[in-house]
mmCIF file with all atom_site columns, C-alpha atoms in Angstrom:
data_model
loop_
_atom_site.group_PDB
_atom_site.id
_atom_site.type_symbol
_atom_site.label_atom_id
_atom_site.label_alt_id
_atom_site.label_comp_id
_atom_site.label_asym_id
_atom_site.label_entity_id
_atom_site.label_seq_id
_atom_site.pdbx_PDB_ins_code
_atom_site.Cartn_x
_atom_site.Cartn_y
_atom_site.Cartn_z
_atom_site.occupancy
_atom_site.B_iso_or_equiv
_atom_site.pdbx_formal_charge
_atom_site.auth_seq_id
_atom_site.auth_comp_id
_atom_site.auth_asym_id
_atom_site.auth_atom_id
_atom_site.pdbx_PDB_model_num
ATOM 1   C CA . UNK A 1 1   ? -6.385 -7.593 29.515  1.00 51.00 ? 1   UNK A CA 1
ATOM 2   C CA . UNK A 1 2   ? -6.421 -4.978 32.733  1.00 58.00 ? 2   UNK A CA 1
ATOM 3   C CA . UNK A 1 3   ? -4.043 -4.734 35.056  1.00 61.00 ? 3   UNK A CA 1
ATOM 4   C CA . UNK A 1 4   ? -4.528 -2.746 38.331  1.00 69.00 ? 4   UNK A CA 1
ATOM 5   C CA . UNK A 1 5   ? -1.312 -0.924 38.987  1.00 72.00 ? 5   UNK A CA 1
ATOM 6   C CA . UNK A 1 6   ? -1.870 0.977  41.921  1.00 77.00 ? 6   UNK A CA 1
ATOM 7   C CA . UNK A 1 7   ? 0.270  3.605  43.791  1.00 84.00 ? 7   UNK A CA 1
ATOM 8   C CA . UNK A 1 8   ? 1.653  2.553  47.407  1.00 84.00 ? 8   UNK A CA 1
ATOM 9   C CA . UNK A 1 9   ? 1.036  4.570  49.781  1.00 88.00 ? 9   UNK A CA 1
ATOM 10  C CA . UNK A 1 10  ? 3.853  5.886  52.045  1.00 92.00 ? 10  UNK A CA 1
ATOM 11  C CA . UNK A 1 11  ? 4.551  3.816  54.582  1.00 90.00 ? 11  UNK A CA 1
ATOM 12  C CA . UNK A 1 12  ? 3.594  0.530  52.781  1.00 88.00 ? 12  UNK A CA 1
ATOM 13  C CA . UNK A 1 13  ? 5.550  -2.325 52.153  1.00 88.00 ? 13  UNK A CA 1
ATOM 14  C CA . UNK A 1 14  ? 6.026  -3.024 48.552  1.00 87.00 ? 14  UNK A CA 1
ATOM 15  C CA . UNK A 1 15  ? 5.519  -6.430 48.134  1.00 88.00 ? 15  UNK A CA 1
ATOM 16  C CA . UNK A 1 16  ? 6.858  -9.016 45.664  1.00 89.00 ? 16  UNK A CA 1
ATOM 17  C CA . UNK A 1 17  ? 3.365  -9.344 43.753  1.00 87.00 ? 17  UNK A CA 1
ATOM 18  C CA . UNK A 1 18  ? 3.356  -5.551 43.412  1.00 85.00 ? 18  UNK A CA 1
ATOM 19  C CA . UNK A 1 19  ? 6.883  -5.684 42.322  1.00 86.00 ? 19  UNK A CA 1
ATOM 20  C CA . UNK A 1 20  ? 6.125  -8.308 39.666  1.00 88.00 ? 20  UNK A CA 1
ATOM 21  C CA . UNK A 1 21  ? 2.823  -6.700 38.372  1.00 86.00 ? 21  UNK A CA 1
ATOM 22  C CA . UNK A 1 22  ? 4.879  -3.737 37.486  1.00 87.00 ? 22  UNK A CA 1
ATOM 23  C CA . UNK A 1 23  ? 7.630  -5.342 35.979  1.00 88.00 ? 23  UNK A CA 1
ATOM 24  C CA . UNK A 1 24  ? 5.075  -7.652 33.539  1.00 86.00 ? 24  UNK A CA 1
ATOM 25  C CA . UNK A 1 25  ? 3.414  -4.206 32.756  1.00 85.00 ? 25  UNK A CA 1
ATOM 26  C CA . UNK A 1 26  ? 6.615  -2.512 31.713  1.00 84.00 ? 26  UNK A CA 1
ATOM 27  C CA . UNK A 1 27  ? 7.600  -5.694 29.628  1.00 83.00 ? 27  UNK A CA 1
ATOM 28  C CA . UNK A 1 28  ? 4.256  -5.867 27.821  1.00 82.00 ? 28  UNK A CA 1
ATOM 29  C CA . UNK A 1 29  ? 4.425  -1.707 27.529  1.00 78.00 ? 29  UNK A CA 1
ATOM 30  C CA . UNK A 1 30  ? 8.007  -2.046 25.587  1.00 76.00 ? 30  UNK A CA 1
ATOM 31  C CA . UNK A 1 31  ? 6.421  -4.690 23.181  1.00 80.00 ? 31  UNK A CA 1
ATOM 32  C CA . UNK A 1 32  ? 4.810  -1.862 21.047  1.00 81.00 ? 32  UNK A CA 1
ATOM 33  C CA . UNK A 1 33  ? 4.351  -2.854 17.414  1.00 82.00 ? 33  UNK A CA 1
ATOM 34  C CA . UNK A 1 34  ? 2.689  -0.691 14.651  1.00 81.00 ? 34  UNK A CA 1
ATOM 35  C CA . UNK A 1 35  ? 0.917  -1.104 11.335  1.00 79.00 ? 35  UNK A CA 1
ATOM 36  C CA . UNK A 1 36  ? 1.725  1.151  8.505   1.00 72.00 ? 36  UNK A CA 1
ATOM 37  C CA . UNK A 1 37  ? 1.594  4.391  8.021   1.00 76.00 ? 37  UNK A CA 1
ATOM 38  C CA . UNK A 1 38  ? 3.102  3.991  12.054  1.00 80.00 ? 38  UNK A CA 1
ATOM 39  C CA . UNK A 1 39  ? 6.513  3.152  12.524  1.00 80.00 ? 39  UNK A CA 1
ATOM 40  C CA . UNK A 1 40  ? 8.018  2.119  16.208  1.00 80.00 ? 40  UNK A CA 1
ATOM 41  C CA . UNK A 1 41  ? 11.598 2.966  16.885  1.00 76.00 ? 41  UNK A CA 1
ATOM 42  C CA . UNK A 1 42  ? 13.349 2.236  20.159  1.00 74.00 ? 42  UNK A CA 1
ATOM 43  C CA . UNK A 1 43  ? 16.856 3.731  21.132  1.00 73.00 ? 43  UNK A CA 1
ATOM 44  C CA . UNK A 1 44  ? 18.329 5.078  24.443  1.00 77.00 ? 44  UNK A CA 1
ATOM 45  C CA . UNK A 1 45  ? 15.862 7.898  24.428  1.00 78.00 ? 45  UNK A CA 1
ATOM 46  C CA . UNK A 1 46  ? 13.058 5.424  24.518  1.00 78.00 ? 46  UNK A CA 1
ATOM 47  C CA . UNK A 1 47  ? 10.259 3.928  22.410  1.00 79.00 ? 47  UNK A CA 1
ATOM 48  C CA . UNK A 1 48  ? 9.503  6.625  19.396  1.00 81.00 ? 48  UNK A CA 1
ATOM 49  C CA . UNK A 1 49  ? 6.240  6.025  17.620  1.00 83.00 ? 49  UNK A CA 1
ATOM 50  C CA . UNK A 1 50  ? 6.068  8.469  14.359  1.00 82.00 ? 50  UNK A CA 1
ATOM 51  C CA . UNK A 1 51  ? 4.144  8.442  10.662  1.00 80.00 ? 51  UNK A CA 1
ATOM 52  C CA . UNK A 1 52  ? 6.085  6.463  7.901   1.00 74.00 ? 52  UNK A CA 1
ATOM 53  C CA . UNK A 1 53  ? 8.191  8.726  5.889   1.00 68.00 ? 53  UNK A CA 1
ATOM 54  C CA . UNK A 1 54  ? 7.542  8.414  2.136   1.00 69.00 ? 54  UNK A CA 1
ATOM 55  C CA . UNK A 1 55  ? 10.845 9.022  -0.030  1.00 70.00 ? 55  UNK A CA 1
ATOM 56  C CA . UNK A 1 56  ? 11.059 13.106 -0.567  1.00 77.00 ? 56  UNK A CA 1
ATOM 57  C CA . UNK A 1 57  ? 11.531 13.343 -4.472  1.00 87.00 ? 57  UNK A CA 1
ATOM 58  C CA . UNK A 1 58  ? 13.335 16.568 -5.983  1.00 92.00 ? 58  UNK A CA 1
ATOM 59  C CA . UNK A 1 59  ? 15.086 17.764 -8.808  1.00 94.00 ? 59  UNK A CA 1
ATOM 60  C CA . UNK A 1 60  ? 18.099 19.630 -8.704  1.00 95.00 ? 60  UNK A CA 1
ATOM 61  C CA . UNK A 1 61  ? 21.433 21.082 -10.658 1.00 95.00 ? 61  UNK A CA 1
ATOM 62  C CA . UNK A 1 62  ? 24.628 20.294 -9.998  1.00 96.00 ? 62  UNK A CA 1
ATOM 63  C CA . UNK A 1 63  ? 26.949 23.194 -8.839  1.00 96.00 ? 63  UNK A CA 1
ATOM 64  C CA . UNK A 1 64  ? 29.983 20.365 -8.826  1.00 97.00 ? 64  UNK A CA 1
ATOM 65  C CA . UNK A 1 65  ? 31.303 17.851 -10.887 1.00 95.00 ? 65  UNK A CA 1
ATOM 66  C CA . UNK A 1 66  ? 30.105 14.236 -9.921  1.00 96.00 ? 66  UNK A CA 1
ATOM 67  C CA . UNK A 1 67  ? 32.433 11.613 -10.642 1.00 95.00 ? 67  UNK A CA 1
ATOM 68  C CA . UNK A 1 68  ? 30.654 7.638  -10.186 1.00 94.00 ? 68  UNK A CA 1
ATOM 69  C CA . UNK A 1 69  ? 30.375 6.579  -6.547  1.00 94.00 ? 69  UNK A CA 1
ATOM 70  C CA . UNK A 1 70  ? 30.924 10.072 -5.163  1.00 95.00 ? 70  UNK A CA 1
ATOM 71  C CA . UNK A 1 71  ? 29.280 13.104 -3.819  1.00 96.00 ? 71  UNK A CA 1
ATOM 72  C CA . UNK A 1 72  ? 28.604 16.605 -5.285  1.00 97.00 ? 72  UNK A CA 1
ATOM 73  C CA . UNK A 1 73  ? 27.383 19.654 -4.115  1.00 97.00 ? 73  UNK A CA 1
ATOM 74  C CA . UNK A 1 74  ? 23.638 20.637 -5.846  1.00 96.00 ? 74  UNK A CA 1
ATOM 75  C CA . UNK A 1 75  ? 20.836 23.276 -5.528  1.00 95.00 ? 75  UNK A CA 1
ATOM 76  C CA . UNK A 1 76  ? 17.408 21.847 -5.121  1.00 93.00 ? 76  UNK A CA 1
ATOM 77  C CA . UNK A 1 77  ? 15.113 23.341 -8.169  1.00 93.00 ? 77  UNK A CA 1
ATOM 78  C CA . UNK A 1 78  ? 11.783 24.451 -7.842  1.00 91.00 ? 78  UNK A CA 1
ATOM 79  C CA . UNK A 1 79  ? 9.107  24.891 -11.212 1.00 91.00 ? 79  UNK A CA 1
ATOM 80  C CA . UNK A 1 80  ? 8.088  28.610 -11.520 1.00 90.00 ? 80  UNK A CA 1
ATOM 81  C CA . UNK A 1 81  ? 4.920  28.661 -13.264 1.00 93.00 ? 81  UNK A CA 1
ATOM 82  C CA . UNK A 1 82  ? 5.135  32.375 -14.286 1.00 92.00 ? 82  UNK A CA 1
ATOM 83  C CA . UNK A 1 83  ? 8.045  31.741 -16.423 1.00 93.00 ? 83  UNK A CA 1
ATOM 84  C CA . UNK A 1 84  ? 7.345  28.171 -17.180 1.00 93.00 ? 84  UNK A CA 1
ATOM 85  C CA . UNK A 1 85  ? 11.172 27.313 -16.263 1.00 91.00 ? 85  UNK A CA 1
ATOM 86  C CA . UNK A 1 86  ? 13.029 25.464 -13.555 1.00 90.00 ? 86  UNK A CA 1
ATOM 87  C CA . UNK A 1 87  ? 14.592 27.983 -10.984 1.00 91.00 ? 87  UNK A CA 1
ATOM 88  C CA . UNK A 1 88  ? 16.914 27.552 -7.620  1.00 90.00 ? 88  UNK A CA 1
ATOM 89  C CA . UNK A 1 89  ? 14.657 26.831 -5.066  1.00 89.00 ? 89  UNK A CA 1
ATOM 90  C CA . UNK A 1 90  ? 17.137 28.587 -2.590  1.00 83.00 ? 90  UNK A CA 1
ATOM 91  C CA . UNK A 1 91  ? 20.627 29.777 -2.790  1.00 85.00 ? 91  UNK A CA 1
ATOM 92  C CA . UNK A 1 92  ? 21.806 26.782 -0.118  1.00 88.00 ? 92  UNK A CA 1
ATOM 93  C CA . UNK A 1 93  ? 23.246 23.769 -1.667  1.00 93.00 ? 93  UNK A CA 1
ATOM 94  C CA . UNK A 1 94  ? 22.886 20.391 -0.295  1.00 94.00 ? 94  UNK A CA 1
ATOM 95  C CA . UNK A 1 95  ? 25.103 17.276 -0.614  1.00 96.00 ? 95  UNK A CA 1
ATOM 96  C CA . UNK A 1 96  ? 23.793 14.598 -3.391  1.00 96.00 ? 96  UNK A CA 1
ATOM 97  C CA . UNK A 1 97  ? 25.449 11.340 -3.369  1.00 96.00 ? 97  UNK A CA 1
ATOM 98  C CA . UNK A 1 98  ? 25.623 8.335  -6.230  1.00 95.00 ? 98  UNK A CA 1
ATOM 99  C CA . UNK A 1 99  ? 25.519 5.322  -4.037  1.00 91.00 ? 99  UNK A CA 1
ATOM 100 C CA . UNK A 1 100 ? 25.289 2.967  -7.059  1.00 91.00 ? 100 UNK A CA 1
ATOM 101 C CA . UNK A 1 101 ? 28.255 4.283  -8.327  1.00 91.00 ? 101 UNK A CA 1
ATOM 102 C CA . UNK A 1 102 ? 27.271 4.376  -12.087 1.00 93.00 ? 102 UNK A CA 1
ATOM 103 C CA . UNK A 1 103 ? 26.577 8.231  -12.536 1.00 93.00 ? 103 UNK A CA 1
ATOM 104 C CA . UNK A 1 104 ? 29.171 11.006 -13.805 1.00 92.00 ? 104 UNK A CA 1
ATOM 105 C CA . UNK A 1 105 ? 27.701 14.695 -14.324 1.00 92.00 ? 105 UNK A CA 1
ATOM 106 C CA . UNK A 1 106 ? 29.535 18.063 -14.757 1.00 94.00 ? 106 UNK A CA 1
ATOM 107 C CA . UNK A 1 107 ? 28.187 21.074 -12.756 1.00 95.00 ? 107 UNK A CA 1
ATOM 108 C CA . UNK A 1 108 ? 24.956 22.264 -14.431 1.00 94.00 ? 108 UNK A CA 1
ATOM 109 C CA . UNK A 1 109 ? 23.498 18.928 -15.075 1.00 95.00 ? 109 UNK A CA 1
ATOM 110 C CA . UNK A 1 110 ? 20.236 18.181 -13.736 1.00 95.00 ? 110 UNK A CA 1
ATOM 111 C CA . UNK A 1 111 ? 19.462 14.953 -11.343 1.00 95.00 ? 111 UNK A CA 1
ATOM 112 C CA . UNK A 1 112 ? 16.163 13.599 -10.081 1.00 95.00 ? 112 UNK A CA 1
ATOM 113 C CA . UNK A 1 113 ? 17.085 12.991 -6.160  1.00 95.00 ? 113 UNK A CA 1
ATOM 114 C CA . UNK A 1 114 ? 15.317 11.516 -3.276  1.00 91.00 ? 114 UNK A CA 1
ATOM 115 C CA . UNK A 1 115 ? 16.132 11.786 0.354   1.00 88.00 ? 115 UNK A CA 1
ATOM 116 C CA . UNK A 1 116 ? 16.675 8.546  1.853   1.00 85.00 ? 116 UNK A CA 1
ATOM 117 C CA . UNK A 1 117 ? 15.208 8.376  5.354   1.00 78.00 ? 117 UNK A CA 1
ATOM 118 C CA . UNK A 1 118 ? 17.438 5.057  5.811   1.00 79.00 ? 118 UNK A CA 1
ATOM 119 C CA . UNK A 1 119 ? 20.775 6.825  5.213   1.00 83.00 ? 119 UNK A CA 1
ATOM 120 C CA . UNK A 1 120 ? 19.676 10.250 6.003   1.00 83.00 ? 120 UNK A CA 1
ATOM 121 C CA . UNK A 1 121 ? 21.082 11.732 2.553   1.00 90.00 ? 121 UNK A CA 1
ATOM 122 C CA . UNK A 1 122 ? 20.134 12.861 -0.907  1.00 93.00 ? 122 UNK A CA 1
ATOM 123 C CA . UNK A 1 123 ? 20.841 9.725  -3.280  1.00 94.00 ? 123 UNK A CA 1
ATOM 124 C CA . UNK A 1 124 ? 20.985 10.502 -7.084  1.00 95.00 ? 124 UNK A CA 1
ATOM 125 C CA . UNK A 1 125 ? 18.441 8.336  -9.261  1.00 94.00 ? 125 UNK A CA 1
ATOM 126 C CA . UNK A 1 126 ? 18.645 9.768  -12.426 1.00 93.00 ? 126 UNK A CA 1
ATOM 127 C CA . UNK A 1 127 ? 21.012 12.033 -13.645 1.00 93.00 ? 127 UNK A CA 1
ATOM 128 C CA . UNK A 1 128 ? 20.394 14.117 -17.025 1.00 85.00 ? 128 UNK A CA 1
ATOM 129 C CA . UNK A 1 129 ? 21.376 12.175 -19.926 1.00 64.00 ? 129 UNK A CA 1
ATOM 130 C CA . UNK A 1 130 ? 23.849 13.529 -22.502 1.00 51.00 ? 130 UNK A CA 1
#
């Protein structure tokens, strides 16, 4: 359906018909929907379209002790093909969270983590077994 919304010329009166057509067009525009892989988010800044983010999975090594249900500091790990070993990706530490409350681990333990777009934080999925 096409709606002819024209600009009002200087000095031309704004009619109820013109205003109602504008309101109707805005209502339709604000009912934006999207199909995967697009997502729609509305906030105070407006309507935002984005590509759906897939969970980002990484391996990390704890640098502080993790208590069940808590959080710890960790460094992301990357695989070095030259030495066939996992090494620190950067010196920067990240905070990892045990949202399920069932993981304990000492510094030096490795964990599989993912960045959750819902909680906007690194969540521990699997902690290295003893």
